[in-house]
Coordinates of C-alpha atoms in Angstrom, one line a residue:
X1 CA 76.0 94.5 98.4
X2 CA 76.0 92.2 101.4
X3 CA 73.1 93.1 104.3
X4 CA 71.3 95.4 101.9
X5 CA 68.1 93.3 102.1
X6 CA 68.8 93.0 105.9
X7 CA 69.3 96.4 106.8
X8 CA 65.8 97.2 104.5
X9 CA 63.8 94.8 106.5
X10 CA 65.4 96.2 110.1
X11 CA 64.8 99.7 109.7
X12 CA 61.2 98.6 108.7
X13 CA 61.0 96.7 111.8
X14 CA 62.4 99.2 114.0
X15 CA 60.1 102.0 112.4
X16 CA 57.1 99.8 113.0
X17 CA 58.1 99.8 117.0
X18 CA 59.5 103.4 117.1
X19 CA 56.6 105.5 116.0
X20 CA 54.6 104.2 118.9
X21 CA 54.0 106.5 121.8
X22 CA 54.6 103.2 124.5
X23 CA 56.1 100.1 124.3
X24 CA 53.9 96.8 124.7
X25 CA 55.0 93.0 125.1
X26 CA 52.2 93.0 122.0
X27 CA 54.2 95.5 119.5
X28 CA 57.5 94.2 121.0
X29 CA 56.8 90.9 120.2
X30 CA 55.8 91.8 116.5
X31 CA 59.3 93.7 116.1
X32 CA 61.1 90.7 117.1
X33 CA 59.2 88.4 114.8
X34 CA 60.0 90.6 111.5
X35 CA 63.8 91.2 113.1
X36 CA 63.9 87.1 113.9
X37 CA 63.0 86.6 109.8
X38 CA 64.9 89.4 109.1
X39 CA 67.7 87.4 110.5
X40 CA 67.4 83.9 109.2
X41 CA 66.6 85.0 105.6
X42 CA 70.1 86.5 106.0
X43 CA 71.2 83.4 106.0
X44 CA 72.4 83.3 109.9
X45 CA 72.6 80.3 112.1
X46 CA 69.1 79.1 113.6
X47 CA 70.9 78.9 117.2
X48 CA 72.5 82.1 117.1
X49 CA 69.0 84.2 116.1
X50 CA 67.1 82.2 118.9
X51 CA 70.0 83.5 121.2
X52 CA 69.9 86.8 119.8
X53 CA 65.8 87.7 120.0
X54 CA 65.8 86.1 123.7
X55 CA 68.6 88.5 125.0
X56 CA 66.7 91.1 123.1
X57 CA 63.6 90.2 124.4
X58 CA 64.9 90.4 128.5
X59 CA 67.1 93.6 128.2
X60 CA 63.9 95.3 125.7
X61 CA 61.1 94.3 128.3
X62 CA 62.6 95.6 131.3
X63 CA 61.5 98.3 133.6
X64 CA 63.8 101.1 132.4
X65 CA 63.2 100.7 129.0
X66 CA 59.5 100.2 129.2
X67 CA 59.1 103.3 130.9
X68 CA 61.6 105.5 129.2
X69 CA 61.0 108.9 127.3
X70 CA 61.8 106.8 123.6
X71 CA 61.4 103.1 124.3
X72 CA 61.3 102.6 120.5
X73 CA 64.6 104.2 120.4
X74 CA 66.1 102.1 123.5
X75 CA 65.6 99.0 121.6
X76 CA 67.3 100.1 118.4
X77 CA 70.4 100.4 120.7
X78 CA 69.5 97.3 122.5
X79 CA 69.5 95.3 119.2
X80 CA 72.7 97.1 118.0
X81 CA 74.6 96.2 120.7
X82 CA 73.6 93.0 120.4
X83 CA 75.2 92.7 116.9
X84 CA 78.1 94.1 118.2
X85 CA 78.3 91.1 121.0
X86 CA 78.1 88.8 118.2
X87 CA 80.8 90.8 116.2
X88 CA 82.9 91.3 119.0
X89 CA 83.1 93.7 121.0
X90 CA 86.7 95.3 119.6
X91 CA 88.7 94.7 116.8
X92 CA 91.1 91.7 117.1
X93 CA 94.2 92.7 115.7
X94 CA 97.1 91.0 114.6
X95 CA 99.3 90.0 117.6
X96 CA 102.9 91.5 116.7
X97 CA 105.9 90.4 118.9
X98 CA 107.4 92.9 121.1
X99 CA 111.4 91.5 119.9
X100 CA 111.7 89.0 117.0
X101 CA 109.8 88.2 113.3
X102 CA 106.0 87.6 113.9
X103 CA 104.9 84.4 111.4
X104 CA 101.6 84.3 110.0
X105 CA 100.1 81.5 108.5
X106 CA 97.3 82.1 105.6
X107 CA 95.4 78.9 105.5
X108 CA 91.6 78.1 103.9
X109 CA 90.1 75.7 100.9
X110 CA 90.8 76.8 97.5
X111 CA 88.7 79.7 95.9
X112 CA 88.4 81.9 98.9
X113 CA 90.7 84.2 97.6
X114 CA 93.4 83.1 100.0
X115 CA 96.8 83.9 97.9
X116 CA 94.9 87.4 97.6
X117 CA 94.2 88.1 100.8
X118 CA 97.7 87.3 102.0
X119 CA 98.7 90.1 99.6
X120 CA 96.2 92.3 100.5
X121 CA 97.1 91.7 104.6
X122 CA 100.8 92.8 103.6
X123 CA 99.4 95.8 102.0
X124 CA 97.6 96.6 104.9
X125 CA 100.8 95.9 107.3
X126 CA 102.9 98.4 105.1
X127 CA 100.7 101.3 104.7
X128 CA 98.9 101.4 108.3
X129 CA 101.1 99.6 110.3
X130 CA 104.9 100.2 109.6
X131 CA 105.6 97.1 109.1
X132 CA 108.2 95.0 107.1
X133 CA 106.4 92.0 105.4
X134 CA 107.7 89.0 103.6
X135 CA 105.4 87.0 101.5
X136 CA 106.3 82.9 101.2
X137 CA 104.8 81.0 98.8
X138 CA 104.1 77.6 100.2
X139 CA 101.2 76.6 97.8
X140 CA 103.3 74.6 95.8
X141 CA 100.2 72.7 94.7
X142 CA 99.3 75.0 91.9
X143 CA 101.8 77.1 90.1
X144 CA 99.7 79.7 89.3
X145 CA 99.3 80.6 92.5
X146 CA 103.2 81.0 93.2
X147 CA 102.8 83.8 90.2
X148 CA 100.1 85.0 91.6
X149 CA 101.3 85.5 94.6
X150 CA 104.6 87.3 92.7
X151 CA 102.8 90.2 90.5
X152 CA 100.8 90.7 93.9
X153 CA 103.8 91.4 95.6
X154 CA 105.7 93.6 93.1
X155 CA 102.7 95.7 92.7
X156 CA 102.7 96.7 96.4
X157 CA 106.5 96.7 97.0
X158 CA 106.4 93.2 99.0
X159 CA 109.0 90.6 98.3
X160 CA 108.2 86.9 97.8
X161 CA 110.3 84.3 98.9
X162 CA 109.5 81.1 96.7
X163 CA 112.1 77.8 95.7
X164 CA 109.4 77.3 92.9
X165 CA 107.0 73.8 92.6
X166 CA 109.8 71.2 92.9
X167 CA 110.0 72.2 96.7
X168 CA 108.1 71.0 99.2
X169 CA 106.0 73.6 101.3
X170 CA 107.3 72.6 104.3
X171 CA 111.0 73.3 103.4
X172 CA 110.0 76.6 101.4
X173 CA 108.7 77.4 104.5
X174 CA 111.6 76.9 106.8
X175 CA 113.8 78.4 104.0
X176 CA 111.5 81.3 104.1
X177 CA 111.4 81.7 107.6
X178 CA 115.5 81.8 107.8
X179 CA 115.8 84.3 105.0
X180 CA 113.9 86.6 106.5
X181 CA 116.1 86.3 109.5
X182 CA 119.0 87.4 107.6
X183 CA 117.3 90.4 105.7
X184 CA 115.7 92.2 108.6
X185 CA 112.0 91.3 108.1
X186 CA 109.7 91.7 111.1
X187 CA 106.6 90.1 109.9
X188 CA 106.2 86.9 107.3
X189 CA 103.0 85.8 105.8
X190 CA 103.1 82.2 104.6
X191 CA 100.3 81.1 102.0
X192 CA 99.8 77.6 102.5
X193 CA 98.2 75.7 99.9
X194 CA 94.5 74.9 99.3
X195 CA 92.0 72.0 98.9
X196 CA 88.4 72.2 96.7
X197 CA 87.7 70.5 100.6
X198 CA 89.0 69.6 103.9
X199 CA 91.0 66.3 103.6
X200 CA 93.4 64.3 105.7
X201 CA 96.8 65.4 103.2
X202 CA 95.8 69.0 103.3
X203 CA 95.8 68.9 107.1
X204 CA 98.5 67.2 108.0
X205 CA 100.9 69.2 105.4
X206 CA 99.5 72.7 107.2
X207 CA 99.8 70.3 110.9
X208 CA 103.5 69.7 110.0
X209 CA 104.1 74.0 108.6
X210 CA 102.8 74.7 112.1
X211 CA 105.1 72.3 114.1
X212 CA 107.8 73.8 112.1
X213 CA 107.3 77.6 112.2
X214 CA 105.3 77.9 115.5
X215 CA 102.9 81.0 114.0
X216 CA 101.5 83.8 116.2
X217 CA 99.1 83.6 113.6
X218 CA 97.1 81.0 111.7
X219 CA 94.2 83.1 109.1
X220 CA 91.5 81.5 107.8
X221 CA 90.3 83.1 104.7
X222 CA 86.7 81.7 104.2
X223 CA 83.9 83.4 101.5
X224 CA 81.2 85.0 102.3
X225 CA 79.3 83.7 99.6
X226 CA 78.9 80.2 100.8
X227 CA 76.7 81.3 104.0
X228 CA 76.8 79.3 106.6
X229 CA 79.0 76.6 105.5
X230 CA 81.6 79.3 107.0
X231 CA 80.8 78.0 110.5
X232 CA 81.6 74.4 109.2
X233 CA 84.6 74.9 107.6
X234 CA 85.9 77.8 110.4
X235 CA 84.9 74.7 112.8
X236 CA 87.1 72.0 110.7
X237 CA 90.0 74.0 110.6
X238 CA 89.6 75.0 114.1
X239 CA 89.5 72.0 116.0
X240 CA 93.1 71.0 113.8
X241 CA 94.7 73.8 113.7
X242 CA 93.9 76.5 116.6
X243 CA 93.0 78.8 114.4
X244 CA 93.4 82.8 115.5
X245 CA 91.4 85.0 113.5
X246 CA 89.2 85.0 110.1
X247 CA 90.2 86.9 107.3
X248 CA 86.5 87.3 105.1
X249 CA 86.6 87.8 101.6
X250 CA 84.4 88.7 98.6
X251 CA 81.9 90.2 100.8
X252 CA 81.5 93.1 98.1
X253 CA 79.3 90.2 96.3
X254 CA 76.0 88.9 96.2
X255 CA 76.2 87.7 99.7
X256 CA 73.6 87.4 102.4
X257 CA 76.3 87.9 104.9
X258 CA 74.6 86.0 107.1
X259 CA 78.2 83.9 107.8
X260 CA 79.6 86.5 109.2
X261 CA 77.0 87.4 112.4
X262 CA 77.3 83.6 112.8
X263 CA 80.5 82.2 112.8
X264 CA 81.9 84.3 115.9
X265 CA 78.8 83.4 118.2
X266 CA 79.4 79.6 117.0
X267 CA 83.7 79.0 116.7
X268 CA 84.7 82.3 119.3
X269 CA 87.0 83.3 116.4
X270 CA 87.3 86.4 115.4
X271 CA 87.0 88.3 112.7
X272 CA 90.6 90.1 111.8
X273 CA 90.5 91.1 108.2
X274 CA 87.3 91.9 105.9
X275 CA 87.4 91.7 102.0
X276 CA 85.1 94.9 100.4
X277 CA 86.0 94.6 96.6
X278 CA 89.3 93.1 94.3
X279 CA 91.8 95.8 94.6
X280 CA 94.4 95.7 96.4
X281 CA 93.6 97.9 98.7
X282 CA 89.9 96.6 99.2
X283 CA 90.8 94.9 102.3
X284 CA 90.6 96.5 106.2
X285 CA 91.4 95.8 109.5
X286 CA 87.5 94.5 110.4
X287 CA 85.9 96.8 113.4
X288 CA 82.3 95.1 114.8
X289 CA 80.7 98.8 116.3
X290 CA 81.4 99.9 112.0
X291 CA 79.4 96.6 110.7
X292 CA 76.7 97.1 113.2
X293 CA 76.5 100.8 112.1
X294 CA 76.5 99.9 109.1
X295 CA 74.0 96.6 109.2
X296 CA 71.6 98.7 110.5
X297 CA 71.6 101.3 108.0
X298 CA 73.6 104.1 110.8
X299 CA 76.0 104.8 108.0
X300 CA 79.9 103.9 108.3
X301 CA 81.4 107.9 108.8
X302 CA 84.8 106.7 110.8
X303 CA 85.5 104.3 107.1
X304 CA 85.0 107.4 105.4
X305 CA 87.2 109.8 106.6
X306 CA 89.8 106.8 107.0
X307 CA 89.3 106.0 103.1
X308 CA 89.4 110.1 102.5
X309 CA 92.9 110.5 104.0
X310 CA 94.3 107.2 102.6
X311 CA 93.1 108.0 98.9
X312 CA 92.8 111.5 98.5
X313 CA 95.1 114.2 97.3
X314 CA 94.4 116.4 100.7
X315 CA 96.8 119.3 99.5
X316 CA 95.3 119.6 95.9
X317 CA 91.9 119.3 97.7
X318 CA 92.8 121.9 100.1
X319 CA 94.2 124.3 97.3
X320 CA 90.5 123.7 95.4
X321 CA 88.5 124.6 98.9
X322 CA 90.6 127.7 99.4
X323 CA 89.7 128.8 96.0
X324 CA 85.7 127.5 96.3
X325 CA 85.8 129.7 99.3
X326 CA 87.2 132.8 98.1
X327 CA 84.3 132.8 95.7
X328 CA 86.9 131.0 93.1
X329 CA 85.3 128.0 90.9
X330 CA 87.0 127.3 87.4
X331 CA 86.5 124.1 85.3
X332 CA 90.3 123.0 86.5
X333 CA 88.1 122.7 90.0
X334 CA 85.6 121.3 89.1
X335 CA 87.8 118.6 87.2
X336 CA 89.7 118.0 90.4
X337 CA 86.6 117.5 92.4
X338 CA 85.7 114.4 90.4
X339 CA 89.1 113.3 90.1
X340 CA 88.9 113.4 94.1
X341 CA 85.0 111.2 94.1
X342 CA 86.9 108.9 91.5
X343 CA 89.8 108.1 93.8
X344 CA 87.2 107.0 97.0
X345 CA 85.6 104.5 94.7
X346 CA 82.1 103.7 94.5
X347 CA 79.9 106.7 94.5
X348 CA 77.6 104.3 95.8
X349 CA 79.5 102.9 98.3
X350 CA 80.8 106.0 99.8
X351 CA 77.4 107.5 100.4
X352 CA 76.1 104.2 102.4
X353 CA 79.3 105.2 104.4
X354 CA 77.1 108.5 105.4
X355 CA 74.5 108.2 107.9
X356 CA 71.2 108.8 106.5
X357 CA 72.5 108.3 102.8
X358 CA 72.0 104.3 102.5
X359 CA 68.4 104.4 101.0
X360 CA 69.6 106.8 98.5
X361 CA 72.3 105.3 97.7
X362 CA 70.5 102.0 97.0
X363 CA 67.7 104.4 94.3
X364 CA 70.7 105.8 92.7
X365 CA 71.6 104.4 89.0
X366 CA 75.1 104.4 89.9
X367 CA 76.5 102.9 86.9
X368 CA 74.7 105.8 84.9
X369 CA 75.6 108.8 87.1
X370 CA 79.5 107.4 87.7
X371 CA 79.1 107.7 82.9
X372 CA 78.2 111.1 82.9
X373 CA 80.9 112.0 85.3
X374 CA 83.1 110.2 83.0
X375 CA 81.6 111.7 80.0
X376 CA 81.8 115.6 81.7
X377 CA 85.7 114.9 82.7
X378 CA 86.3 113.9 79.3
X379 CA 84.5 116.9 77.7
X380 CA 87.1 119.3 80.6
X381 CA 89.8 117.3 79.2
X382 CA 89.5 118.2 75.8
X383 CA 89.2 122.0 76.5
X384 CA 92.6 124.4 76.7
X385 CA 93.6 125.8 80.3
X386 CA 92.8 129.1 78.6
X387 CA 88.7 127.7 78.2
X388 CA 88.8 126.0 81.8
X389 CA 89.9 129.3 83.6
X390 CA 87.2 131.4 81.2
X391 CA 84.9 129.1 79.7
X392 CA 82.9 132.8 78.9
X393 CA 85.2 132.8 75.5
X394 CA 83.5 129.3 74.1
X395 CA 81.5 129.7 71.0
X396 CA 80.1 127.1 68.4
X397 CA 83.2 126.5 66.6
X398 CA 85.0 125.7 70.1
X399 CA 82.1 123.8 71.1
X400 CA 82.4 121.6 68.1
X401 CA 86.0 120.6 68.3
X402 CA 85.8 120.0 72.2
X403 CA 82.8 117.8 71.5
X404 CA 84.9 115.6 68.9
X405 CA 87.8 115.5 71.1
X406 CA 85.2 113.8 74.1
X407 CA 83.8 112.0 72.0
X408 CA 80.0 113.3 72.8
X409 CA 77.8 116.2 71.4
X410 CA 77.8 119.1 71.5
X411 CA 74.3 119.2 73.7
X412 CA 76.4 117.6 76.4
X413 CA 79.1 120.2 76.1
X414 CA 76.5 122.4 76.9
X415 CA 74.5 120.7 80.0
X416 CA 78.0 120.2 81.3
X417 CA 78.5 124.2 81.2
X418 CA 75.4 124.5 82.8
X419 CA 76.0 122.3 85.7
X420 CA 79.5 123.9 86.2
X421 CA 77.7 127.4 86.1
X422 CA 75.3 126.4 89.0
X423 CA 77.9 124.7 90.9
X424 CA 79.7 127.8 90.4
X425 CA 76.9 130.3 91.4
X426 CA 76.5 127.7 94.6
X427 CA 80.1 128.0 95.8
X428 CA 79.6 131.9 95.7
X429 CA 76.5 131.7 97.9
X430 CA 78.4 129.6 100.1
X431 CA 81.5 132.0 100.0
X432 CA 79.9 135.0 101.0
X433 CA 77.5 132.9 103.7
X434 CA 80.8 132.1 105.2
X435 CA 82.6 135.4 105.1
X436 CA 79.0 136.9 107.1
X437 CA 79.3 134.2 109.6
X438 CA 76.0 132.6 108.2
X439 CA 75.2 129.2 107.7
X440 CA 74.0 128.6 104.2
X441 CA 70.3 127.8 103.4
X442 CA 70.6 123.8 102.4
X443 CA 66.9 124.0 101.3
X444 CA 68.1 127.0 99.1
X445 CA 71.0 125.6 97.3
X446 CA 69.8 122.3 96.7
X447 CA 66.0 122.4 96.0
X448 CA 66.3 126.3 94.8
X449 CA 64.6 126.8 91.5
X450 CA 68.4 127.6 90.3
X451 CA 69.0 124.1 90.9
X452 CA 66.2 122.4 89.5
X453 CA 67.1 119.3 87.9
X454 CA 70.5 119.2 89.3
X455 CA 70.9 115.2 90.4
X456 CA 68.1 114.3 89.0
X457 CA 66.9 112.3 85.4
X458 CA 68.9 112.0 82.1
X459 CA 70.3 115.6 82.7
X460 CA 71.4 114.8 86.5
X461 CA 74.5 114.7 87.2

């Protein structure tokens, strides 16, 4: 994941400065020379980190810092609101007309996931916004990418308003433009073709689109991969076309991220849309105070309860809590509580999302613990609702044809018992905790010798 490396080598600095009892231009200095390499290994703009330490330097060396209570702690907020000014300091969101269709224009070189991201931006319009999208194929340059941009659509409920390859994009996109006129659409997303690089062709067929449709908004998808090249091309395609906002993508990859603290300081384009992952839905509206939470390691919680109303099945988990509470804890709950993790994604992901969480995230064999999930739904699965509500009546002979049905053995039928019977024995401690108005013992309930072994080695869960 992108930062990862970054974030390590922060919180190192920041520990370094924060454990001391005052703060010195000596120690100070030393902070700033790890967070400076910190920086630039990240792959950000030379300019933009020698901007960044000095305004860190004069706010961190004042009087009211030097002499406050936790100096240490005073320049971890100095630095974080620093990374916020280079983020921006709000989220830039799309500009929608008060009366009339609001045009969009999706513009970037080819392989940025551009096509994608126009899909994904619908998605977002229709499911947090209220919007009415049309999606208009103007990349008549590739064919594939007119399909593409089709089974995207259909698989979110967007139309796509294409006259096919023999078309030129500049008439698609006027044709596109008036049909959504007559079908009551308030917002069109045109995906304009795309170039391996910047040429004069490419520019003056997206110059002419422009001229034509007048956009409130012109996206520039650019990777996050290719470092700071972003700042060139976001430059290129700037000074031609005005552009509004940056949609980045593929930042779920083995990326430095280092583009992205750049590119704003550099261009003064925002940032509108960020790309986490491939699915459809692994696209958000970008918010700088998150990524600066979440560069320097402070956890993402706001995401997280965002993704938890979105993806979740808040009734069915309500129904499950009510039951966990009332000292209730069958198998079927226990199913449903994975079902719940498996709709959020990454186990991984969601606990960087958790302040304090990231470093334990980042030990965690994720692939391996996200197959024993797998492997202990499979094993429920293959039970009857008579053995989830009483899993008391299993004996060998059950044992043995649930284990066939999962597909495991029968040693894993039984460690997967044994986890649901301390989960179960937990949930009553917590009931009846709750019910006296006491807060239940954490130490107790995970590091109890009840517990031992629960999360952790082949066994862990």
């Amino acid at each position: 994941m992108p930062f990862e490396s970054l974030t390590g080598r922060l919180n190192q600095a920041f520990k370094n400065i924060t454990g001391r009892g005052k703060l010195t231009e000596k120690n100070m200095n030393d902070m700033l020379k790890e967070v400076r390499m910190s920086l630039l290994e990240a792959d950000v703009n030379y300019n933009v980190v020698k901007d960044f330490i000095s305004n860190i330097k004069v706010k961190a060396l004042g009087t009211e810092v030097m002499n406050s209570l936790n100096p240490g702690q005073m320049v971890v907020k100095i630095v974080h609101d620093e990374i916020v000014a280079l983020l921006g300091t709000s989220e830039e969101a799309i500009r929608y007309r008060e009366h009339g269709i609001t045009t969009v224009m999706m513009v970037g070189l080819q392989g940025t996931g551009k096509t994608t991201a126009a899909a994904k931006i619908a998605n977002v319009m229709v499911k947090k916004q209220n919007r009415k999208p049309l999606l208009v194929a103007c990349d008549v340059v590739r064919p594939a990418a007119i399909e593409q941009l089709k089974t995207l659509g259909d698989s979110i409920g967007v139309e796509v308003f294409t006259l096919g390859v023999e078309t030129k994009a500049l008439e698609t996109a006027q044709k596109g433009y008036a049909y959504a006129l007559e079908n009551g659409y308030d917002t069109v997303l045109f995906d304009t073709a795309g170039r391996l690089h910047i040429d004069d062709e490419l520019m003056q067929e997206l110059a002419d689109i422009k001229a034509a449709i007048h956009p409130d908004e012109i996206l520039l998808t650019v990777d996050a991969m290719t470092g700071q090249d972003i700042v060139n091309v976001a430059q290129s395609f700037h000074e031609l076309l005005d552009v509004s906002g940056l949609v980045l993508t593929k930042l779920d990859g083995d990326a430095r991220g280092g583009g992205i603290l750049s590119v704003r300081a550099i261009t003064q384009v925002p940032v509108k849309f960020v790309g986490l992952g491939e699915k459809i839905d692994d696209l958000d509206i970008f918010y700088p105070q998150r990524m600066a939470d979440r560069i320097l390691g402070m956890g993402d919680i706001m995401t997280l309860v965002e993704q938890a109303q979105e993806k979740m099945d808040l009734e069915a988990g309500e129904k499950s809590a009510k039951r966990m509470m009332s000292g209730q804890f069958t198998l079927e709950d226990m199913l449903e509580q994975f079902r719940q993790i498996k709709r959020m994604g990454s186990l991984g992901g969601m606990m960087k999302l958790i302040p304090g969480m990231g470093q334990i995230a980042s030990q965690m064999n994720e692939a391996k613990t996200e197959n024993e999930m797998k492997h202990m739904e499979a094993i429920i699965l293959s039970m009857t609702l008579e053995e989830r509500r009483d899993p008391s009546i299993l004996r060998a002979s059950r044992k043995n044809r649930i284990a066939k049905g999962a597909g495991v053995k029968v040693v894993e039928v039984n460690q997967m018992l044994n986890k649901y019977e301390k989960m179960k024995q937990m949930m009553k401690q917590v009931s009846a905790m709750a019910k006296g108005g006491k807060m239940p013992n954490m130490g107790a309930l995970k590091g109890g010798s009840k517990f031992k072994g629960f999360g952790r080695g082949r066994r862990g869960f």
